[in-house]
Coordinates of C-alpha atoms in Angstrom, one line a residue:
M622 CA 146.0 277.5 165.0
K623 CA 144.1 274.8 166.2
V624 CA 145.9 272.2 167.7
A625 CA 144.6 269.3 169.4
L626 CA 146.8 266.1 171.6
V627 CA 145.8 262.5 171.9
S628 CA 147.7 261.1 174.6
M629 CA 147.1 257.9 176.1
T630 CA 148.8 260.0 179.3
P631 CA 147.1 262.0 181.8
V632 CA 150.1 265.2 182.2
F633 CA 148.6 265.9 185.7
P634 CA 149.1 264.6 187.7
A635 CA 153.0 265.8 185.7
K636 CA 155.2 262.0 188.5
A637 CA 156.8 260.6 184.8
G638 CA 159.4 260.7 182.5
H639 CA 156.5 261.0 179.6
S640 CA 154.0 263.0 181.5
V641 CA 156.6 266.1 182.5
R642 CA 158.1 265.9 178.3
I643 CA 153.9 265.9 177.2
L644 CA 153.0 268.6 179.7
Q645 CA 156.4 270.9 178.7
L646 CA 155.0 270.1 175.2
C647 CA 151.7 271.4 176.0
K648 CA 152.4 274.6 177.0
A649 CA 155.3 274.9 174.5
I650 CA 152.3 275.2 171.8
K651 CA 150.0 277.3 173.7
A652 CA 152.9 279.9 174.4
L653 CA 153.7 279.7 170.2
G654 CA 149.6 281.0 170.6
H655 CA 147.6 278.2 169.6
E656 CA 144.4 276.9 170.3
L657 CA 145.4 273.7 172.0
T658 CA 142.8 270.4 173.4
F659 CA 143.4 267.2 174.9
V660 CA 142.2 264.5 173.9
H661 CA 142.9 261.5 176.7
V662 CA 142.0 257.8 175.4
T663 CA 142.3 255.4 178.6
S664 CA 145.1 252.5 177.7
K665 CA 146.7 249.6 179.8
L666 CA 150.1 250.9 178.7
D667 CA 149.9 253.6 181.3
T668 CA 147.3 253.8 183.8
Q669 CA 148.0 256.5 185.9
K670 CA 144.8 258.2 186.5
P671 CA 144.5 261.4 185.9
D672 CA 143.4 265.4 188.6
T673 CA 140.8 266.0 186.1
A674 CA 140.2 269.1 187.5
S675 CA 144.0 270.3 186.9
H676 CA 143.5 269.1 183.0
V677 CA 140.2 271.2 183.3
A678 CA 141.7 274.5 184.5
F679 CA 144.8 274.1 183.0
F680 CA 143.5 273.4 179.2
G681 CA 139.2 274.4 180.1
T682 CA 136.1 273.4 180.0
Q683 CA 135.5 273.1 176.2
H684 CA 139.6 271.0 175.4
Y685 CA 139.5 269.0 177.3
L686 CA 138.6 265.6 176.8
H687 CA 138.3 262.3 178.2
L688 CA 137.4 259.6 175.0
D689 CA 135.2 256.7 176.6
N690 CA 136.2 252.7 175.7
G691 CA 133.0 251.6 174.1
P692 CA 130.0 249.6 174.9
R693 CA 130.3 246.7 177.5
R694 CA 130.4 244.0 174.6
A695 CA 133.6 245.8 172.8
R696 CA 134.9 246.0 176.1
A697 CA 134.5 243.0 176.6
A698 CA 135.9 241.8 173.4
F699 CA 139.3 243.9 173.5
W700 CA 139.9 242.9 176.7
L701 CA 139.4 239.1 175.6
R702 CA 141.7 239.8 172.5
G703 CA 144.6 241.1 174.4
K704 CA 144.6 238.1 176.9
L705 CA 144.9 235.6 173.8
R706 CA 147.4 237.3 172.4
R707 CA 149.5 237.8 175.3
R708 CA 149.3 233.9 176.7
W709 CA 150.7 232.8 173.3
R710 CA 152.9 235.4 173.3
K711 CA 154.2 234.0 176.9
I712 CA 154.2 231.0 175.2
L713 CA 156.0 231.6 172.2
G714 CA 158.5 233.6 174.7
G715 CA 159.0 230.4 176.3
L716 CA 160.0 228.2 173.6
G717 CA 162.3 230.6 173.4
Y718 CA 161.1 232.2 170.3
D719 CA 162.2 235.8 168.7
H720 CA 158.6 236.6 168.2
G721 CA 156.9 236.5 171.5
H722 CA 158.5 240.2 172.5
Y723 CA 156.7 241.6 169.7
S724 CA 153.7 243.2 170.2
R725 CA 151.4 244.1 167.6
L726 CA 151.1 247.7 166.5
D727 CA 148.0 248.2 166.6
E728 CA 146.6 246.2 169.4
N729 CA 145.8 248.6 172.4
W730 CA 144.1 250.9 169.7
R731 CA 140.1 250.5 170.2
E732 CA 137.9 251.0 167.4
A733 CA 135.4 253.3 169.7
W734 CA 137.4 256.4 170.1
T735 CA 138.8 256.4 166.3
H736 CA 134.8 257.3 166.1
Q737 CA 134.5 259.3 169.3
L738 CA 137.9 261.4 167.1
R739 CA 135.9 261.3 164.0
A740 CA 132.2 262.7 165.9
M741 CA 134.0 265.3 167.3
D742 CA 132.9 268.9 165.5
R743 CA 135.5 270.2 165.3
R744 CA 138.4 271.5 162.6
F745 CA 141.8 271.3 164.2
D746 CA 144.4 272.1 161.9
A747 CA 147.0 269.8 162.7
V748 CA 146.7 267.2 165.4
L749 CA 149.6 265.4 167.5
V750 CA 149.3 261.7 168.7
E751 CA 151.7 260.7 171.8
Y752 CA 153.1 257.1 170.8
A753 CA 154.2 255.0 167.2
F754 CA 151.3 252.4 168.4
N755 CA 148.3 254.7 169.2
S756 CA 149.2 256.1 165.8
R757 CA 145.8 254.6 164.7
A758 CA 144.9 257.7 165.8
L759 CA 145.7 259.6 162.9
D760 CA 143.5 257.9 160.4
A761 CA 140.3 259.5 162.1
F762 CA 141.3 263.7 161.4
P763 CA 140.8 264.3 157.0
A764 CA 143.8 264.8 154.8
S765 CA 143.2 268.7 154.8
T766 CA 145.1 268.3 158.8
R767 CA 148.7 267.9 159.9
K768 CA 149.5 265.6 161.0
L769 CA 152.0 264.4 163.6
L770 CA 154.2 261.4 165.6
D771 CA 155.2 262.9 168.8
T772 CA 157.6 259.3 169.3
H773 CA 159.3 259.2 172.9
D774 CA 161.3 256.8 171.3
A775 CA 162.2 254.0 169.1
F776 CA 160.3 251.4 169.4
A777 CA 161.5 248.8 166.9
D778 CA 163.3 245.0 168.8
R779 CA 163.0 247.2 171.5
H780 CA 163.6 243.7 173.3
R781 CA 166.5 242.5 172.0
P782 CA 168.9 245.2 174.7
F783 CA 166.8 243.3 177.4
V784 CA 167.0 239.5 176.5
A785 CA 170.8 240.3 175.6
R786 CA 171.5 241.3 179.0
G787 CA 169.7 238.2 180.9
F788 CA 166.1 240.4 181.3
R789 CA 163.6 239.6 179.7
K790 CA 160.6 241.7 180.6
G791 CA 161.6 246.4 182.0
Y792 CA 161.3 246.9 177.5
W793 CA 157.3 248.1 177.4
V794 CA 156.4 246.9 174.1
S795 CA 158.8 245.6 171.5
L796 CA 157.2 246.0 167.3
T797 CA 158.7 244.9 165.1
P798 CA 160.1 247.4 162.0
E799 CA 157.8 247.3 159.4
D800 CA 155.1 247.8 162.1
E801 CA 157.3 251.0 162.9
N802 CA 157.6 252.1 159.8
R803 CA 153.5 251.9 159.2
G804 CA 153.3 254.1 162.7
L805 CA 155.3 257.0 161.4
R806 CA 154.4 256.6 158.0
R807 CA 150.6 257.7 159.5
A808 CA 152.5 260.6 159.6
D809 CA 152.3 264.0 157.7
A810 CA 156.2 264.0 160.3
A811 CA 157.2 262.1 162.8
I812 CA 159.2 263.9 165.8
A813 CA 161.9 262.5 166.9
I814 CA 163.2 263.3 170.2
Q815 CA 167.4 263.3 169.8
A816 CA 169.4 263.5 166.1
Q817 CA 170.7 259.8 166.6
E818 CA 167.3 258.6 166.8
A819 CA 165.9 260.8 163.7
E820 CA 168.0 259.6 161.5
H821 CA 166.9 255.9 162.6
F822 CA 163.9 256.4 161.9
R823 CA 165.2 257.3 158.7
E824 CA 167.1 254.7 157.5
Q825 CA 164.0 252.0 159.4
L826 CA 162.0 253.8 156.9
A827 CA 164.6 253.1 153.6
M828 CA 165.2 249.9 154.8
H829 CA 162.2 248.3 155.2
G830 CA 159.1 249.7 152.4
A831 CA 160.8 250.8 149.7
G832 CA 158.4 253.2 147.6
E833 CA 156.4 253.8 150.0
R834 CA 155.5 257.9 151.7
N835 CA 157.7 258.0 154.4
P836 CA 156.8 261.0 156.3
E837 CA 159.3 264.3 157.8
I838 CA 161.6 263.4 159.6
A839 CA 161.9 266.2 162.4
V840 CA 163.7 266.2 166.4
V841 CA 161.6 268.0 169.4
S842 CA 163.6 267.2 172.0
H843 CA 162.3 267.8 176.3
F844 CA 161.6 270.9 177.1
I845 CA 163.1 272.8 180.0
G846 CA 161.0 273.9 182.4
L847 CA 162.9 276.6 183.9
E848 CA 162.1 278.8 186.2
Q849 CA 165.8 280.3 188.6
P850 CA 168.6 278.8 188.6
V851 CA 169.4 277.3 193.0
P852 CA 170.5 281.0 194.1
D853 CA 172.6 279.4 197.4
H854 CA 175.0 276.1 195.1
S855 CA 177.3 275.0 198.7
A856 CA 175.6 272.5 200.2
D857 CA 178.8 270.3 199.7
N858 CA 179.3 266.6 199.7
A859 CA 176.3 265.5 198.6
A860 CA 175.1 264.3 195.1
L861 CA 171.2 264.0 193.7
Y862 CA 170.7 261.2 191.9
V863 CA 166.4 261.2 189.9
G864 CA 165.2 258.6 188.5
T865 CA 161.8 256.0 188.1
N866 CA 161.7 252.4 188.9
M867 CA 162.4 251.2 186.0
L868 CA 165.4 248.3 184.9
S869 CA 167.5 250.4 183.5
N870 CA 168.1 252.4 185.6
Q871 CA 167.5 250.2 188.6
I872 CA 170.7 248.6 186.6
S873 CA 172.5 252.1 186.1
L874 CA 172.2 253.0 190.2
R875 CA 173.4 250.0 190.8
Q876 CA 176.3 249.3 188.9
F877 CA 177.2 253.5 190.0
L878 CA 176.4 251.5 194.1
E879 CA 178.8 249.3 193.8
Q880 CA 181.4 250.5 191.2
V881 CA 181.3 254.4 192.3
L882 CA 179.5 255.2 195.6
P883 CA 182.7 253.5 198.2
R884 CA 185.8 255.1 196.2
V885 CA 183.8 258.6 196.6
V886 CA 182.9 257.6 200.4
S887 CA 186.8 256.5 200.6
A888 CA 188.1 260.3 199.9
V889 CA 185.2 262.0 201.9
P890 CA 183.8 259.8 204.1
D891 CA 181.0 262.6 205.2
F892 CA 179.2 261.5 201.2
K893 CA 175.4 261.1 200.1
L894 CA 173.6 260.2 197.2
R895 CA 170.4 261.6 197.4
L896 CA 167.6 259.7 195.3
A897 CA 164.9 261.3 194.7
G898 CA 161.5 259.7 192.3
S899 CA 160.4 255.9 192.3
I900 CA 163.6 254.5 192.3
C901 CA 163.5 254.6 196.2
N902 CA 161.4 251.8 196.1
W903 CA 164.2 249.8 194.4
A904 CA 167.3 250.6 196.3
P905 CA 168.6 249.1 199.0
D906 CA 169.2 250.4 202.1
L907 CA 172.5 252.5 202.2
P908 CA 174.7 254.1 205.0
H909 CA 175.7 256.3 202.4
V910 CA 172.4 256.3 200.9
E911 CA 169.5 259.1 201.5
K912 CA 166.3 258.3 199.7
L913 CA 163.6 261.8 199.3
G914 CA 161.2 259.1 198.0
F915 CA 158.3 261.4 196.0
V916 CA 159.4 265.5 195.6
D917 CA 156.9 268.1 194.9
D918 CA 159.3 270.9 193.6
L919 CA 162.8 268.6 192.1
R920 CA 164.1 272.8 192.2
L921 CA 163.8 272.1 195.9
A922 CA 165.9 268.8 196.0
F923 CA 168.0 270.9 193.6
A924 CA 168.7 272.9 196.2
R925 CA 169.9 271.5 198.5
T926 CA 171.7 268.8 196.5
P927 CA 173.4 271.4 194.0
L928 CA 175.4 268.8 191.8
S929 CA 173.7 265.6 189.7
V930 CA 174.5 262.0 189.3
N931 CA 173.1 260.5 186.1
P932 CA 175.5 257.0 186.1
T933 CA 173.1 255.9 183.2
V934 CA 174.2 252.6 181.0
A935 CA 171.3 251.5 179.6
G936 CA 168.3 253.1 178.2
T937 CA 167.0 255.1 175.3
G938 CA 166.0 259.0 174.2
I939 CA 167.5 261.5 175.4
N940 CA 167.4 262.0 179.8
I941 CA 165.1 263.8 181.4
K942 CA 167.0 264.0 184.5
L943 CA 169.4 265.4 182.9
L944 CA 167.6 268.6 181.7
D945 CA 165.8 268.7 185.1
A946 CA 169.1 269.7 186.3
M947 CA 170.1 272.2 183.5
G948 CA 166.6 273.2 184.0
A949 CA 168.3 273.7 188.1
G950 CA 171.2 275.7 187.5
V951 CA 173.3 272.6 188.5
P952 CA 175.9 271.2 187.2
T953 CA 175.9 266.9 186.5
V954 CA 178.0 263.9 186.7
S955 CA 176.9 262.2 183.1
T956 CA 178.2 258.8 181.4
A957 CA 178.5 258.8 178.1
T958 CA 174.7 257.2 177.6
G959 CA 173.7 259.2 179.6
A960 CA 174.4 262.7 177.9
R961 CA 172.5 260.7 174.5
G962 CA 170.8 262.9 173.1
L963 CA 173.1 266.0 174.2
G964 CA 174.7 268.8 171.4
M965 CA 178.2 269.7 172.5
E966 CA 177.0 273.1 172.5
F967 CA 174.8 272.4 175.7
R968 CA 177.2 270.7 177.8
N969 CA 178.8 273.3 179.3
G970 CA 177.5 272.8 182.7
L971 CA 177.9 268.8 182.3
L972 CA 181.4 267.2 182.8
V973 CA 181.0 263.2 180.4
V974 CA 182.9 259.8 181.5
P975 CA 182.8 256.9 179.4
D976 CA 180.8 254.7 180.5
H977 CA 181.9 251.9 183.0
D978 CA 184.9 254.4 184.0
H979 CA 184.4 253.8 187.5
D980 CA 187.1 256.0 188.6
A981 CA 186.8 258.8 186.3
F982 CA 183.2 259.0 187.3
A983 CA 183.8 259.4 190.9
E984 CA 186.9 261.9 190.4
H985 CA 184.5 263.9 189.5
I986 CA 182.2 263.5 191.8
I987 CA 184.3 264.5 194.8
R988 CA 186.2 267.0 192.9
L989 CA 183.4 269.1 192.6
S990 CA 181.4 267.6 196.1
K991 CA 184.3 270.0 197.1
D992 CA 183.7 273.2 195.7
A993 CA 180.9 275.0 196.0
G994 CA 182.4 277.7 193.3
L995 CA 183.0 274.9 191.0
R996 CA 179.7 273.3 191.4
R997 CA 178.0 277.2 190.8
S998 CA 180.0 278.2 187.7
L999 CA 179.7 275.2 185.3
G1000 CA 175.4 275.3 187.2
L1001 CA 175.1 279.3 185.6
A1002 CA 176.6 278.0 182.8
A1003 CA 173.9 274.9 182.2
F1004 CA 171.3 277.0 182.9
V1005 CA 171.7 279.8 180.0
D1006 CA 172.5 276.3 178.1
A1007 CA 169.4 275.7 179.0
Q1008 CA 167.8 278.7 178.4
R1009 CA 169.1 278.1 174.2
W1010 CA 168.0 274.6 174.6
N1011 CA 164.2 275.4 174.5
E1012 CA 164.3 278.3 172.0
A1013 CA 165.8 275.7 169.4
Q1014 CA 162.6 273.4 170.6
L1015 CA 160.6 275.9 170.4
A1016 CA 161.5 277.0 167.1
A1017 CA 161.4 273.2 165.6
L1018 CA 158.7 272.5 167.8
D1019 CA 157.0 275.4 164.8
R1020 CA 157.8 274.5 161.7
C1021 CA 156.1 270.7 162.9
L1022 CA 153.5 272.5 163.2
R1023 CA 152.9 274.9 160.6
G1024 CA 154.2 272.2 157.6
D1025 CA 157.1 275.0 157.4
A1026 CA 160.5 274.6 156.2
Y1027 CA 161.4 278.2 156.4
A1028 CA 159.0 279.1 159.2
E1029 CA 161.2 280.3 162.1
V1030 CA 160.7 281.2 166.2
V1031 CA 163.6 283.9 167.9
P1032 CA 162.9 284.0 170.1
S1033 CA 163.6 287.7 172.0
R1034 CA 166.7 288.0 174.3
H1035 CA 165.2 290.0 176.6
N1036 CA 161.6 287.3 176.3
R1037 CA 163.1 284.0 176.1
W1038 CA 160.9 281.7 175.5
R1039 CA 160.2 279.9 179.7
D1040 CA 157.6 278.1 181.9
P1041 CA 155.1 281.5 183.7
A1042 CA 153.0 279.0 185.2
R1043 CA 154.9 275.9 185.7
E1044 CA 153.5 273.8 188.1
P1045 CA 155.5 271.8 190.5
L1046 CA 156.9 268.8 188.9
S1047 CA 157.3 265.8 191.0
A1048 CA 160.0 262.8 190.4
P1049 CA 159.8 260.8 187.4
T1050 CA 158.1 257.1 188.6
A1051 CA 157.5 255.8 184.6
A1052 CA 160.1 255.5 181.8

């Protein structure tokens, strides 16, 4: 099949959770044997500068396209409309109106992109668009093309849990349920990253817009970068937290530093919490906290610290940091919120505690940080789960692309899908 993937997020460098997700998705599409063309649009919602040379090397000159933002007059009009909308929302928010938090579905999509997509002299069997607020891209392709929307997250009323906790920012984009439904209905199939969100989309579509044609709702979660599990689990009395400098991670890490870390240190005086990713820019300087900053390969960080902690108490979607640890063959202690989206059959290397149960979280860290044998056995179980996880996601992705409920990929036991050309991944920097 000939497949186009339209994204505002570049996949090189893959420094953020969402860019890692898209990169691994691209690798999976190619691993299935499809011809893939990556179409990049530059949006203010994702300002990361692409590494053009790496994109060309990975996709090929003919299969990496960058759409321009149109003529100067159109760009100026787009900028002015955006500025006026943001100012109006700020006024509404200041007056206490909930509507001030909502973005319009298509407000960040440029008509110049639609024209360029329609002008492409190519016939694609399927097109995959990243994020509901970029779903306008699907309208540029003919009805004969199978249209897929990779949702990443649910954006309807996304601001409300943040506002309820006293935060007026940090939710990125919030749409009305009606607007999110419009985006979903542009697709033949909408892809959720976990079963809970798939059910949420089904219920929302049924509730808003009775009688409308609804898309298929499929689940294709993140693909895990697999090489080999870390060879040595002997590094004691340390744990690794990987995170981006986003509000939900700040909330979660603050609670961990205030409530869990003191309990661990009281039992293990030489314990170290190592931080990787842009969360280091926010984290306070503390005696038992070591900031690694960005790392070129998370597997090296896990090899140095073969125990992962995932104290997430805020946010949505599946935690990529949890999957990264599985792919490295490292066990994780996680909150229930942090383990969301990961079925029980994939939790053999995971210890889950209720949110805010600081004593239980600390007890698991203390036990695991002192026991290399236990870390190794749980870590190897996590790696096997990661292999089975990728097989399940690959089969689901192939069904989505083909639009055939009976199409299935059954990888050989001796040839499980892995990432033979895996690029070193940096610690995440964004959602």
